[in-house]
Amino acid sequence: MNDHKNKAAYQKAKKRVEDEKGFYSHLTAYIIINISLLFINADLGEADFNNWFRWNQLLTPILWGIGLAIHGIRVFGKTPSFGKDWEERKIKELMDKDDF
């Protein structure tokens, strides 16, 4: 029975790690691609860079950002990831890991 609980806990933890890894991959792609699009769409030929931001250039980061926020809420929940619960879990994790 205890082995079954350990296996279930392991599977749940593994799924959580995969979900978080997927979110961070999504975030990395969002940052790299949107910075690239900013430079691609920038009119670097003008001396004063007047055309750096046009509304249609902001459409991709805004819509993708909404999707990224939804992904983050789905992975981390509605509460901030650095709340009181996170602090307690991290303290316990560090105490178990290190010999204090």
Short mmCIF file of C-alpha atoms in Angstrom, two decimals:
data_model
loop_
_atom_site.label_atom_id
_atom_site.label_comp_id
_atom_site.label_asym_id
_atom_site.label_seq_id
_atom_site.Cartn_x
_atom_site.Cartn_y
_atom_site.Cartn_z
CA MET A 1 0.00 0.00 0.00
CA ASN A 2 2.80 2.42 0.92
CA ASP A 3 4.61 1.59 -2.33
CA HIS A 4 1.45 2.53 -4.24
CA LYS A 5 1.30 5.90 -2.45
CA ASN A 6 4.98 6.57 -3.20
CA LYS A 7 4.47 5.72 -6.85
CA ALA A 8 1.40 7.97 -7.08
CA ALA A 9 3.25 10.81 -5.34
CA TYR A 10 6.19 10.35 -7.70
CA GLN A 11 3.93 10.46 -10.76
CA LYS A 12 2.21 13.60 -9.46
CA ALA A 13 5.55 15.31 -8.77
CA LYS A 14 6.89 14.26 -12.17
CA LYS A 15 3.80 15.71 -13.90
CA ARG A 16 4.24 18.97 -11.97
CA VAL A 17 7.90 19.23 -13.00
CA GLU A 18 6.98 18.56 -16.64
CA ASP A 19 4.26 21.24 -16.48
CA GLU A 20 6.66 23.80 -14.98
CA LYS A 21 9.33 22.90 -17.53
CA GLY A 22 6.78 23.40 -20.32
CA PHE A 23 5.83 26.81 -18.94
CA TYR A 24 9.44 27.98 -18.70
CA SER A 25 10.07 26.75 -22.27
CA HIS A 26 6.99 28.70 -23.38
CA LEU A 27 8.23 31.80 -21.54
CA THR A 28 11.70 31.52 -23.11
CA ALA A 29 10.23 31.21 -26.60
CA TYR A 30 7.96 34.20 -25.91
CA ILE A 31 10.87 36.40 -24.88
CA ILE A 32 13.24 35.36 -27.69
CA ILE A 33 10.68 35.55 -30.48
CA ASN A 34 9.15 38.85 -29.38
CA ILE A 35 12.56 40.52 -29.03
CA SER A 36 13.43 39.19 -32.49
CA LEU A 37 10.16 40.51 -33.92
CA LEU A 38 10.84 43.89 -32.35
CA PHE A 39 14.15 44.18 -34.18
CA ILE A 40 12.83 42.71 -37.44
CA ASN A 41 9.91 45.13 -37.54
CA ALA A 42 11.94 48.13 -36.39
CA ASP A 43 12.65 50.64 -39.11
CA LEU A 44 16.34 50.95 -38.41
CA GLY A 45 16.88 53.13 -41.48
CA GLU A 46 15.40 56.16 -39.76
CA ALA A 47 17.71 58.13 -37.52
CA ASP A 48 15.15 58.79 -34.78
CA PHE A 49 13.51 55.33 -34.71
CA ASN A 50 9.99 56.77 -34.94
CA ASN A 51 8.43 53.52 -36.12
CA TRP A 52 9.61 51.15 -33.41
CA PHE A 53 6.14 50.67 -31.96
CA ARG A 54 3.08 50.40 -34.10
CA TRP A 55 -0.14 48.86 -32.84
CA ASN A 56 0.10 45.85 -35.19
CA GLN A 57 3.57 45.07 -33.82
CA LEU A 58 2.13 44.90 -30.33
CA LEU A 59 -0.66 42.51 -31.30
CA THR A 60 1.55 39.39 -31.21
CA PRO A 61 3.12 40.04 -27.78
CA ILE A 62 -0.22 41.04 -26.26
CA LEU A 63 -2.21 38.06 -27.51
CA TRP A 64 0.61 35.61 -26.90
CA GLY A 65 1.15 37.17 -23.48
CA ILE A 66 -2.48 36.50 -22.59
CA GLY A 67 -1.98 32.87 -23.60
CA LEU A 68 1.24 32.72 -21.58
CA ALA A 69 -0.55 34.16 -18.53
CA ILE A 70 -3.28 31.53 -18.85
CA HIS A 71 -0.61 28.83 -19.13
CA GLY A 72 1.10 30.18 -15.99
CA ILE A 73 -2.16 30.25 -14.04
CA ARG A 74 -2.90 26.68 -15.11
CA VAL A 75 0.55 25.47 -14.01
CA PHE A 76 1.09 27.50 -10.84
CA GLY A 77 -2.47 28.16 -9.76
CA LYS A 78 -4.20 31.43 -9.05
CA THR A 79 -2.04 32.34 -6.07
CA PRO A 80 1.35 33.93 -6.60
CA SER A 81 4.11 31.35 -6.76
CA PHE A 82 6.16 33.18 -4.11
CA GLY A 83 3.44 33.31 -1.46
CA LYS A 84 3.61 32.14 2.13
CA ASP A 85 3.00 28.50 1.15
CA TRP A 86 5.95 28.65 -1.22
CA GLU A 87 8.19 30.03 1.51
CA GLU A 88 7.25 27.24 3.92
CA ARG A 89 7.76 24.55 1.27
CA LYS A 90 11.13 26.00 0.28
CA ILE A 91 12.29 26.20 3.91
CA LYS A 92 11.27 22.58 4.50
CA GLU A 93 12.96 21.52 1.25
CA LEU A 94 16.21 23.23 2.20
CA MET A 95 16.14 21.86 5.72
CA ASP A 96 15.63 18.33 4.37
CA LYS A 97 18.35 18.80 1.77
CA ASP A 98 21.02 20.45 3.92
CA ASP A 99 22.21 19.53 7.37
CA PHE A 100 21.36 22.54 9.52
#
